[in-house]
Coordinates of C-alpha atoms and ligand atoms in Angstrom, one line a residue:
X13 CA 0.0 0.0 0.0
X14 CA 1.2 3.5 -0.7
X15 CA 1.8 5.4 2.5
X16 CA 4.0 8.3 3.2
X17 CA 4.3 11.1 5.5
X18 CA 6.5 14.1 5.9
X19 CA 9.9 13.3 7.4
X20 CA 9.3 9.6 7.1
X21 CA 10.8 7.2 4.8
X22 CA 8.7 4.2 4.2
X23 CA 9.4 1.1 2.5
X24 CA 13.0 1.9 2.1
X25 CA 13.3 0.4 -1.3
X26 CA 14.3 2.1 -4.5
X27 CA 11.6 4.3 -5.8
X28 CA 13.1 4.0 -9.2
X29 CA 12.2 7.5 -10.4
X30 CA 15.7 9.0 -10.3
X31 CA 14.7 11.7 -7.8
X32 CA 15.7 12.2 -4.3
X33 CA 15.1 14.8 -1.6
X34 CA 11.4 15.3 -2.2
X35 CA 10.2 18.8 -1.5
X36 CA 6.5 18.2 -1.9
X37 CA 4.4 15.2 -2.4
X38 CA 0.7 15.6 -2.8
X39 CA -2.6 14.5 -4.2
X40 CA -4.4 17.1 -6.1
X41 CA -7.8 17.5 -4.8
X42 CA -9.8 19.3 -7.4
X43 CA -11.8 18.3 -10.4
X44 CA -9.3 20.3 -12.5
X45 CA -6.9 17.5 -11.7
X46 CA -7.7 13.9 -11.4
X47 CA -7.9 13.1 -7.7
X48 CA -5.9 10.0 -7.9
X49 CA -2.9 11.6 -9.4
X50 CA 0.1 12.1 -7.2
X51 CA 2.1 15.1 -8.2
X52 CA 5.6 15.3 -6.9
X53 CA 8.2 17.9 -6.8
X54 CA 11.8 16.9 -6.1
X55 CA 15.4 17.5 -6.7
X56 CA 17.5 15.3 -8.9
X57 CA 21.0 14.1 -8.2
X58 CA 22.4 17.5 -9.5
X59 CA 20.1 19.5 -7.3
X60 CA 17.9 20.7 -10.1
X61 CA 14.2 21.0 -9.2
X62 CA 11.8 18.9 -11.0
X63 CA 8.1 18.9 -11.1
X64 CA 6.2 16.5 -13.2
X65 CA 6.6 13.0 -12.0
X66 CA 3.3 11.5 -11.5
X67 CA 2.0 8.3 -10.2
X68 CA -1.4 7.0 -10.7
X69 CA -2.2 5.4 -7.4
X70 CA -5.8 4.5 -6.6
X71 CA -4.8 3.6 -3.1
X72 CA -4.1 7.2 -2.5
X73 CA -7.4 8.6 -3.6
X74 CA -8.5 11.2 -1.2
X75 CA -5.5 11.0 0.9
X76 CA -2.8 13.7 1.0
X77 CA 0.8 13.0 1.6
X78 CA 2.4 16.3 1.5
X79 CA 4.9 18.2 3.3
X80 CA 8.5 19.3 3.3
X81 CA 10.0 15.9 3.2
X82 CA 13.7 15.4 2.8
X83 CA 13.7 11.6 3.0
X84 CA 13.0 9.4 0.0
X85 CA 9.5 8.2 -0.1
X86 CA 8.8 4.8 -1.6
X87 CA 5.6 4.3 -3.5
X88 CA 6.0 0.6 -3.9
X89 CA 2.5 -0.3 -5.0
X90 CA 2.1 2.6 -7.4
X91 CA 2.1 2.3 -11.1
X92 CA 5.4 3.4 -12.6
X93 CA 5.8 7.2 -12.9
X94 CA 5.0 9.0 -16.1
X95 CA 6.8 12.2 -17.0
X96 CA 4.8 15.2 -17.8
X97 CA 7.9 17.1 -18.8
X98 CA 6.2 18.6 -21.8
X99 CA 4.0 20.5 -19.5
X100 CA 6.7 21.9 -17.4
X101 CA 9.4 24.5 -17.9
X102 CA 12.6 25.5 -16.2
X103 CA 12.8 28.9 -14.4
X104 CA 16.2 30.6 -14.1
X105 CA 16.3 29.2 -10.6
X106 CA 15.9 25.7 -12.0
X107 CA 12.4 25.5 -10.7
X108 CA 10.0 23.7 -13.0
X109 CA 6.7 25.6 -13.1
X110 CA 3.7 24.2 -14.9
X111 CA 2.7 26.0 -18.1
X112 CA -0.6 27.7 -17.7
X113 CA -3.3 28.9 -20.2
X114 CA -2.4 26.2 -22.7
X115 CA 1.3 27.2 -23.0
X116 CA 2.7 29.4 -25.8
X117 CA -0.2 28.5 -28.2
X118 CA -2.8 29.4 -25.6
X119 CA -1.0 32.6 -24.8
X120 CA -0.8 33.6 -28.5
X121 CA -4.5 32.8 -28.9
X122 CA -5.4 34.8 -25.9
X123 CA -3.4 37.8 -27.1
X124 CA -5.5 37.8 -30.3
X125 CA -8.8 36.8 -28.7
X126 CA -8.9 39.2 -25.8
X127 CA -8.4 42.4 -27.9
X128 CA -10.9 41.1 -30.5
X129 CA -13.4 40.3 -27.8
X130 CA -13.1 43.8 -26.3
X131 CA -13.7 45.5 -29.6
X132 CA -16.6 43.1 -30.4
X133 CA -18.3 43.8 -27.1
X134 CA -18.0 47.6 -27.6
X135 CA -19.4 47.4 -31.1
X136 CA -22.2 44.9 -30.0
X137 CA -23.3 47.2 -27.2
X138 CA -24.0 50.0 -29.5
X139 CA -25.5 47.9 -32.3
X140 CA -29.3 47.5 -32.6
X141 CA -29.5 43.7 -31.9
X142 CA -26.8 43.9 -29.2
X143 CA -26.0 40.2 -29.7
X144 CA -23.3 38.7 -27.5
X145 CA -23.0 35.5 -29.6
X146 CA -23.8 36.8 -33.0
X147 CA -21.2 37.2 -35.8
X148 CA -18.5 39.7 -34.9
X149 CA -19.5 43.3 -35.7
X150 CA -17.8 44.9 -38.7
X151 CA -14.7 46.7 -37.5
X152 CA -14.6 50.3 -38.7
X153 CA -11.6 51.4 -40.8
X154 CA -8.4 52.6 -39.2
X155 CA -9.4 56.2 -39.7
X156 CA -12.2 55.7 -37.2
X157 CA -10.1 53.7 -34.8
X158 CA -6.8 55.6 -34.7
X159 CA -6.4 59.2 -33.7
X160 CA -3.4 61.0 -32.2
X161 CA -5.8 63.1 -30.1
X162 CA -7.2 60.0 -28.5
X163 CA -3.7 58.7 -27.8
X164 CA -2.9 62.0 -26.2
X165 CA -6.0 61.7 -24.1
X166 CA -5.0 58.2 -22.9
X167 CA -1.4 59.3 -22.1
X168 CA -2.8 62.4 -20.2
X169 CA -5.0 60.1 -18.2
X170 CA -2.1 57.7 -17.4
X171 CA 0.1 60.7 -16.6
X172 CA -2.5 62.2 -14.2
X173 CA -2.9 58.9 -12.4
X174 CA 0.9 58.5 -12.2
X175 CA 1.2 62.0 -10.7
X176 CA -1.5 61.2 -8.1
X177 CA 0.3 58.0 -7.3
X178 CA 3.4 60.0 -6.5
X179 CA 1.7 62.3 -4.1
X180 CA 2.4 61.9 -0.4
X181 CA 0.5 58.9 0.9
X182 CA -1.4 58.5 4.2
X183 CA 0.5 55.3 4.7
X184 CA 3.3 53.4 3.2
X185 CA 2.8 49.6 3.5
X186 CA 5.2 46.8 3.2
X187 CA 4.6 43.9 0.8
X188 CA 5.1 40.3 1.6
X189 CA 8.7 38.9 1.9
X190 CA 10.4 38.4 -1.4
X191 CA 12.7 35.6 -2.4
X192 CA 15.8 37.6 -1.3
X193 CA 14.1 38.2 2.0
X194 CA 13.5 41.9 1.4
X195 CA 10.1 43.7 1.4
X196 CA 9.0 46.3 -1.1
X197 CA 7.2 49.4 0.1
X198 CA 3.9 50.7 -1.5
X199 CA 2.1 54.0 -1.1
X200 CA -1.5 53.6 0.1
X201 CA -3.1 56.5 -1.6
X202 CA -5.5 54.9 -4.2
X203 CA -8.6 56.2 -2.5
X204 CA -7.0 59.7 -2.3
X205 CA -6.4 59.4 -6.1
X206 CA -10.0 58.5 -6.6
X207 CA -11.2 61.5 -4.6
X208 CA -8.8 63.9 -6.3
X209 CA -9.8 62.6 -9.7
X210 CA -13.5 63.1 -8.8
X211 CA -12.6 66.7 -7.7
X212 CA -10.8 67.5 -10.9
X213 CA -13.5 65.9 -13.1
X214 CA -16.2 67.8 -11.1
X215 CA -14.4 71.1 -11.6
X216 CA -13.9 70.2 -15.3
X217 CA -17.6 69.4 -15.8
X218 CA -18.8 72.5 -14.0
X219 CA -16.4 74.5 -16.2
X220 CA -17.9 73.0 -19.4
X221 CA -15.8 69.9 -20.0
X222 CA -18.0 67.7 -22.3
X223 CA -17.5 64.5 -20.3
X224 CA -20.5 62.8 -22.0
X225 CA -18.5 63.0 -25.3
X226 CA -16.2 60.3 -23.9
X227 CA -19.0 57.8 -24.6
X228 CA -18.5 58.4 -28.3
X229 CA -14.8 57.8 -28.1
X230 CA -14.8 54.4 -26.4
X231 CA -13.9 52.5 -29.5
X232 CA -10.8 54.5 -30.6
X233 CA -9.9 54.8 -26.9
X234 CA -10.0 51.0 -26.5
X235 CA -8.1 50.5 -29.8
X236 CA -5.3 52.9 -28.7
X237 CA -5.2 51.3 -25.2
X238 CA -4.7 47.9 -26.8
X239 CA -1.8 49.2 -28.9
X240 CA -0.3 51.0 -25.9
X241 CA -0.6 47.7 -23.8
X242 CA 1.3 45.8 -26.5
X243 CA 4.1 48.4 -26.5
X244 CA 4.1 48.6 -22.7
X245 CA 4.3 44.8 -22.4
X246 CA 7.2 44.8 -24.8
X247 CA 9.1 47.4 -22.7
X248 CA 8.3 45.3 -19.6
X249 CA 9.7 42.2 -21.3
X250 CA 12.9 44.1 -22.3
X251 CA 13.3 45.5 -18.8
X252 CA 13.1 42.0 -17.4
X253 CA 16.3 41.1 -19.4
X254 CA 18.3 43.2 -17.0
X255 CA 16.4 42.3 -13.8
X256 CA 18.2 40.2 -11.2
X257 CA 17.2 36.5 -11.1
X258 CA 15.6 36.9 -7.7
X259 CA 13.3 39.5 -9.1
X260 CA 11.8 37.2 -11.7
X261 CA 8.3 35.6 -11.4
X262 CA 8.1 31.8 -11.0
X263 CA 5.7 31.5 -14.0
X264 CA 6.9 33.8 -16.8
X265 CA 10.4 32.5 -17.4
X266 CA 10.0 29.5 -19.6
X267 CA 12.4 30.7 -22.3
X268 CA 9.5 30.9 -24.8
X269 CA 9.2 34.4 -25.9
X270 CA 5.5 34.4 -26.6
X271 CA 4.6 32.7 -23.3
X272 CA 6.9 34.8 -21.2
X273 CA 5.7 38.0 -22.9
X274 CA 2.1 37.0 -22.0
X275 CA 2.7 35.8 -18.5
X276 CA 5.2 38.5 -17.5
X277 CA 8.8 37.9 -16.6
X278 CA 9.5 40.3 -13.8
X279 CA 7.5 40.0 -10.6
X280 CA 7.7 43.7 -9.5
X281 CA 9.1 45.9 -12.3
X282 CA 9.9 49.3 -10.8
X283 CA 11.8 52.5 -11.7
X284 CA 12.9 53.9 -8.4
X285 CA 10.0 53.5 -6.1
X286 CA 7.4 53.6 -8.9
X287 CA 5.9 50.1 -9.1
X288 CA 4.3 49.5 -12.5
X289 CA 2.2 46.5 -11.6
X290 CA 0.9 47.9 -8.4
X291 CA 0.1 51.2 -10.1
X292 CA -1.7 49.6 -13.0
X293 CA -3.6 47.1 -10.8
X294 CA -5.9 49.5 -9.1
X295 CA -5.6 53.0 -10.6
X296 CA -5.8 54.0 -14.3
X297 CA -8.1 51.1 -15.3
X298 CA -10.3 50.9 -12.2
X299 CA -10.8 54.7 -11.9
X300 CA -11.1 54.8 -15.6
X301 CA -14.0 52.3 -15.4
X302 CA -16.1 54.5 -13.2
X303 CA -15.2 57.6 -15.2
X304 CA -16.5 55.9 -18.4
X305 CA -19.6 54.9 -16.5
X306 CA -20.1 58.5 -15.4
X307 CA -19.6 59.7 -19.0
X308 CA -22.3 57.2 -20.1
X309 CA -24.7 58.5 -17.4
X310 CA -24.1 62.1 -18.4
X311 CA -24.6 61.2 -22.1
X312 CA -27.9 59.4 -21.2
X313 CA -29.1 62.5 -19.3
X314 CA -28.2 64.7 -22.3
X315 CA -30.1 62.3 -24.7
X316 CA -33.1 61.6 -22.6
X317 CA -33.4 64.4 -20.1
X318 CA -32.3 62.4 -17.1
X319 CA -30.4 59.2 -16.3
X320 CA -32.5 56.1 -16.0
X321 CA -32.9 54.3 -12.7
X322 CA -31.1 51.3 -14.2
X323 CA -28.1 53.6 -15.2
X324 CA -28.1 55.0 -11.6
X325 CA -27.9 51.5 -10.1
X326 CA -25.1 50.3 -12.4
X327 CA -23.1 53.4 -11.7
X328 CA -23.8 53.3 -8.0
X329 CA -23.0 49.6 -7.6
X330 CA -19.8 49.7 -9.6
X331 CA -18.6 52.9 -7.9
X332 CA -19.1 51.1 -4.5
X333 CA -17.0 48.3 -5.8
X334 CA -14.2 50.5 -7.1
X335 CA -14.3 52.7 -4.0
X336 CA -14.1 49.6 -1.8
X337 CA -11.1 48.2 -3.7
X338 CA -9.2 51.5 -3.3
X339 CA -10.3 52.0 0.3
X340 CA -8.9 48.5 1.1
X341 CA -6.0 49.0 -1.3
X342 CA -3.5 47.4 1.1
X343 CA -5.3 44.0 0.6
X344 CA -4.0 43.9 -3.0
X345 CA -0.5 43.3 -1.6
X346 CA -1.3 39.8 -0.6
X347 CA -3.2 38.8 -3.8
X348 CA -1.9 36.4 -6.4
X349 CA -1.5 39.2 -8.9
X350 CA 1.1 41.0 -6.8
X351 CA 2.8 38.1 -5.0
X352 CA 2.9 35.4 -7.7
X353 CA 2.2 36.6 -11.3
X354 CA 4.8 38.4 -13.3
X355 CA 3.9 41.7 -14.9
X356 CA 3.4 41.1 -18.7
X357 CA 0.6 41.3 -21.3
X358 CA -1.9 39.3 -19.2
X359 CA -2.0 41.7 -16.3
X360 CA -1.3 44.9 -18.2
X361 CA -4.1 44.1 -20.7
X362 CA -6.5 43.2 -17.8
X363 CA -5.7 46.3 -15.9
X364 CA -5.6 48.9 -18.7
X365 CA -8.0 47.5 -21.3
X366 CA -10.3 44.7 -20.1
X367 CA -11.4 46.4 -16.9
X368 CA -12.3 49.8 -18.1
X369 CA -13.8 48.9 -21.4
X370 CA -15.6 45.6 -20.7
X371 CA -16.6 46.1 -17.1
X372 CA -18.5 49.2 -18.2
X373 CA -20.5 47.1 -20.7
X374 CA -23.7 47.3 -18.7
X375 CA -23.7 51.1 -18.8
X376 CA -22.7 51.1 -22.5
X377 CA -25.6 48.8 -23.2
X378 CA -28.1 50.9 -21.2
X379 CA -27.1 54.1 -23.1
X380 CA -28.1 52.5 -26.4
X381 CA -30.8 50.1 -25.1
X382 CA -32.8 51.9 -22.3
X383 CA -34.5 49.4 -20.0
X384 CA -37.6 50.1 -17.9
X385 CA -37.0 49.3 -14.2
X386 CA -39.7 49.9 -11.5
X387 CA -39.0 50.7 -7.9
X388 CA -39.7 47.2 -6.5
X389 CA -37.4 45.6 -9.0
X390 CA -34.7 48.2 -8.2
X391 CA -35.1 47.5 -4.5
X392 CA -34.8 43.8 -5.0
X393 CA -31.6 44.3 -7.1
X394 CA -30.2 46.6 -4.4
X395 CA -30.8 43.9 -1.8
X396 CA -29.0 41.3 -4.0
X397 CA -26.1 43.7 -4.4
X398 CA -26.1 44.4 -0.6
X399 CA -26.0 40.6 0.2
X400 CA -23.2 40.1 -2.3
X401 CA -21.2 43.0 -0.8
X402 CA -21.8 41.9 2.7
X403 CA -20.4 38.4 2.0
X404 CA -17.5 39.8 -0.2
X405 CA -16.4 42.4 2.3
X406 CA -17.0 40.2 5.4
X407 CA -14.9 37.4 4.0
X408 CA -12.1 39.6 2.7
X409 CA -11.9 41.6 5.9
X410 CA -12.0 38.5 8.1
X411 CA -9.1 36.9 6.2
X412 CA -7.1 40.1 6.0
X413 CA -7.6 40.8 9.7
X414 CA -6.6 37.2 10.6
X415 CA -3.5 37.3 8.4
X416 CA -2.4 40.6 9.9
X417 CA -3.2 39.8 13.5
X418 CA -4.7 36.4 14.4
X419 CA -5.3 37.6 18.0
X420 CA -7.5 40.5 16.9
X421 CA -10.7 40.1 19.0
X422 CA -12.9 39.9 15.8
X423 CA -11.1 36.7 14.7
X424 CA -9.5 35.3 17.8
X425 CA -12.5 33.1 18.6
X426 CA -12.6 31.4 15.1
X427 CA -11.6 27.8 14.7
X428 CA -8.4 27.2 12.8
X429 CA -6.2 24.5 11.4
X430 CA -2.4 24.7 12.1
X431 CA -0.1 24.3 9.1
X432 CA 3.6 23.3 8.8
X433 CA 4.5 26.9 7.8
X434 CA 3.4 28.3 11.1
X435 CA 0.4 30.1 9.5
X436 CA -3.1 28.8 10.4
X437 CA -6.1 28.3 8.1
X438 CA -9.5 29.6 9.2
X439 CA -12.1 26.8 9.2
X440 CA -15.1 28.6 10.7
X441 CA -16.7 32.0 10.1
X442 CA -16.9 32.9 6.4
X443 CA -14.0 30.6 5.5
X444 CA -15.9 27.7 7.1
X445 CA -18.9 28.2 4.7
X446 CA -17.0 27.6 1.4
X447 CA -13.3 27.8 0.6
X448 CA -13.7 31.1 -1.3
X449 CA -16.6 33.0 0.2
X450 CA -15.2 36.2 -1.2
X451 CA -15.6 34.9 -4.7
X452 CA -19.2 34.0 -3.9
X453 CA -20.0 37.6 -2.8
X454 CA -18.2 38.9 -5.8
X455 CA -20.4 36.8 -8.1
X456 CA -23.6 37.8 -6.4
X457 CA -22.7 41.4 -7.0
X458 CA -21.8 40.7 -10.6
X459 CA -25.4 39.4 -11.1
X460 CA -26.8 42.5 -9.4
X461 CA -24.9 44.7 -11.9
X462 CA -26.5 42.9 -14.9
X463 CA -30.0 42.6 -13.6
X464 CA -30.9 46.4 -14.1
X465 CA -30.3 45.7 -17.8
X466 CA -33.4 43.4 -17.9
X467 CA -33.5 39.9 -19.3
X468 CA -34.1 40.6 -23.0
X469 CA -30.4 40.5 -23.9
X470 CA -27.5 38.2 -23.0
X471 CA -24.9 40.9 -23.6
X472 CA -25.1 42.7 -20.3
X473 CA -24.6 39.3 -18.6
X474 CA -21.2 38.9 -20.2
X475 CA -19.4 40.2 -17.1
X476 CA -21.3 37.7 -14.9
X477 CA -20.5 34.8 -17.2
X478 CA -16.9 35.7 -17.8
X479 CA -16.4 36.4 -14.1
X480 CA -17.8 33.0 -13.1
X481 CA -15.3 31.3 -15.5
X482 CA -12.5 33.5 -14.3
X483 CA -13.2 32.8 -10.6
X484 CA -13.5 29.0 -11.2
X485 CA -10.1 29.1 -12.9
X486 CA -8.6 31.4 -10.4
X487 CA -9.9 29.2 -7.6
X488 CA -8.2 26.1 -9.1
X489 CA -4.9 28.0 -9.4
X490 CA -5.2 29.2 -5.8
X491 CA -6.1 25.7 -4.5
X492 CA -3.0 24.3 -6.2
X493 CA -0.8 27.0 -4.7
X494 CA -2.4 26.4 -1.2
X495 CA -1.8 22.7 -1.6
X496 CA 1.8 23.3 -2.3
X497 CA 2.1 25.7 0.6
X498 CA 0.1 23.8 3.2
X499 CA -0.1 20.2 2.1
X500 CA -1.8 18.0 4.6
X501 CA -3.4 20.9 6.4
X502 CA -4.9 22.1 3.2
X503 CA -6.3 18.7 2.5
X504 CA -7.9 18.6 6.0
X505 CA -9.4 22.0 5.3
X506 CA -10.8 20.7 2.0
X507 CA -12.4 17.8 3.9
X508 CA -13.9 20.0 6.5
X509 CA -15.1 22.6 4.0
X510 CA -15.9 20.6 0.9
X511 CA -17.4 23.3 -1.3
X512 CA -15.2 25.7 -3.2
X513 CA -17.4 28.7 -4.0
X514 CA -21.1 28.0 -3.8
X515 CA -22.4 26.0 -0.8
X516 CA -23.8 22.6 -1.7
X517 CA -23.3 23.3 -5.4
X518 CA -19.7 23.9 -6.2
Ligands
NDP630 P1 -8.1 35.6 -2.0 O1 -8.3 36.9 -1.3 O2 -9.2 34.6 -2.1 O3 -6.8 34.9 -1.3 C1 -6.5 33.5 -1.5 C2 -5.5 33.3 -0.4 O4 -6.1 33.3 0.9 C3 -4.9 31.9 -0.4 O5 -3.8 31.8 -1.3 C4 -4.4 31.8 1.1 O6 -3.2 32.6 1.1 C5 -5.5 32.5 1.8 N1 -6.5 31.6 2.3 C6 -7.2 30.7 1.6 N2 -8.0 30.0 2.5 C7 -7.8 30.5 3.7 C8 -8.3 30.2 5.0 N3 -9.2 29.2 5.1 N4 -7.8 30.8 6.1 C9 -6.9 31.8 5.9 N5 -6.3 32.1 4.7 C10 -6.8 31.5 3.6 O7 -7.5 35.8 -3.5 P2 -7.7 36.7 -4.7 O8 -6.6 37.5 -4.9 O9 -8.1 35.7 -5.8 O10 -9.1 37.5 -4.5 C11 -9.1 38.8 -3.7 C12 -10.4 39.5 -4.0 O11 -10.4 40.0 -5.3 C13 -11.6 38.5 -4.0 O12 -12.7 39.1 -3.4 C14 -12.0 38.3 -5.5 O13 -13.3 38.1 -5.7 C15 -11.5 39.7 -6.1 N6 -11.2 39.6 -7.5 C16 -11.8 40.4 -8.4 C17 -11.5 40.4 -9.7 C18 -12.3 41.2 -10.7 O14 -11.9 41.3 -11.8 N7 -13.3 41.9 -10.3 C19 -10.4 39.5 -10.2 C20 -9.8 38.7 -9.2 C21 -10.1 38.8 -7.9 P3 -2.2 32.7 2.4 O15 -2.5 31.5 3.3 O16 -0.8 32.7 1.9 O17 -2.6 33.9 3.1

């Protein structure tokens, strides 16, 4: 029978896989990975890290054998290992990281598909039938897409947000420990940037700035933002050539140009104290999103005399979401985006194009397709958004408080599981309901943002559908990382809290 445990060598015989000094051994516990596959990370005789030896071992189903083990572990009854070398790559540190998003081909496809989808959505929202799944709308000629004035507008916006980022901050926070044991420092002034932007825009509008006209420029703006993102990602890729090895991300250094360009090579690209990833993550795109929403609301008021109730709701809900993200800005420092992913096309495009132009889709749809919404319906939708926000904020705050100070009175009474790393996992409160309660709250809010647009079209539900897919994928990535980090304790957590996002369903 296959049995193993950390720090314990069982069986004593040759494992016959040419590896020794196992670092991690584990059973993947999600449907994304067959439950009876044993994934193993280890070092070969030369000390190089290898991931990708697998054993199919039915006897291990549902068990986890994971930990920092230095002894050889014998899996005598397992089938012989099969290499999944094609699915791994070597980082400069010798670490083999699995390829994500379908490897270089998947990355290339996404780099075509994501910009095309953005333009399709913008065109569909203003078209009569507003079909999400219809044939792609005809792309206007270059003369309608490209304009130096629009480029100047975009650069002015980025420059303004960069200037606000550089203003003195109410607090400077430390990021998590890096590979070289250092900590980066980050200004916490995102909410201040939102308020100052609101002030400047308010002054501009009262001085005659035609903000509503922005709604007519969304297509060329998105086009220019896409081009800018490609150039920016290229510069980031070049900058990573001179970055120290310790500054590279685990996932974006396969040696394949396309894949690395997409994933991002450098973990925290900076010039001086200006952190490009942190800046892009929460400012130009997120604040740009609510500015676009506001422009659409103003335009609707100009067209129809006053903004519709549906437009007010969409604007209000999304402003709450953006305001919340910036108010709790410090929480971004522990997210996967900041701590794990390199800064390349994937994040740059997400931050600078995808968020402002596709997250504002409901407001775009409403401008061209007004929807009747009565007070009872509006109240019900407000209630749904409030429930979602309550779960989202409660779960995120509970975990953040617990991670910052486990003896804080608000979390001290919660039940926890100890892990080998010294950190504990919450197993009651929000995190005892499902394993990602914050995703559940986020999804409920996503639904509330679409409902004001009625049920006649699928297009305004794009965000909800895309976001559900994103969170399912993100959750699987996070589970794998947690399994690597916490091993046996994570498995115990999965047994005690069996559902991932939606209680009794998923
Ligand atoms: P999470 O905030 O869910 O963090 C996951 C981490 O939390 C794990 O890696 C682990 O890290 C810790 N953790 C997991 N379970 C427990 C537990 N039981 N007890 C204590 N700690 C635990 O990650 P995300 O960055 O994915 O999400 C942050 C927020 O951003 C979410 O609300 C999400 O919905 C939202 N989001 C929104 C997006 C959008 O486009 N609108 C996109 C992506 C995310 P460790 O143990 O190392 O602390």
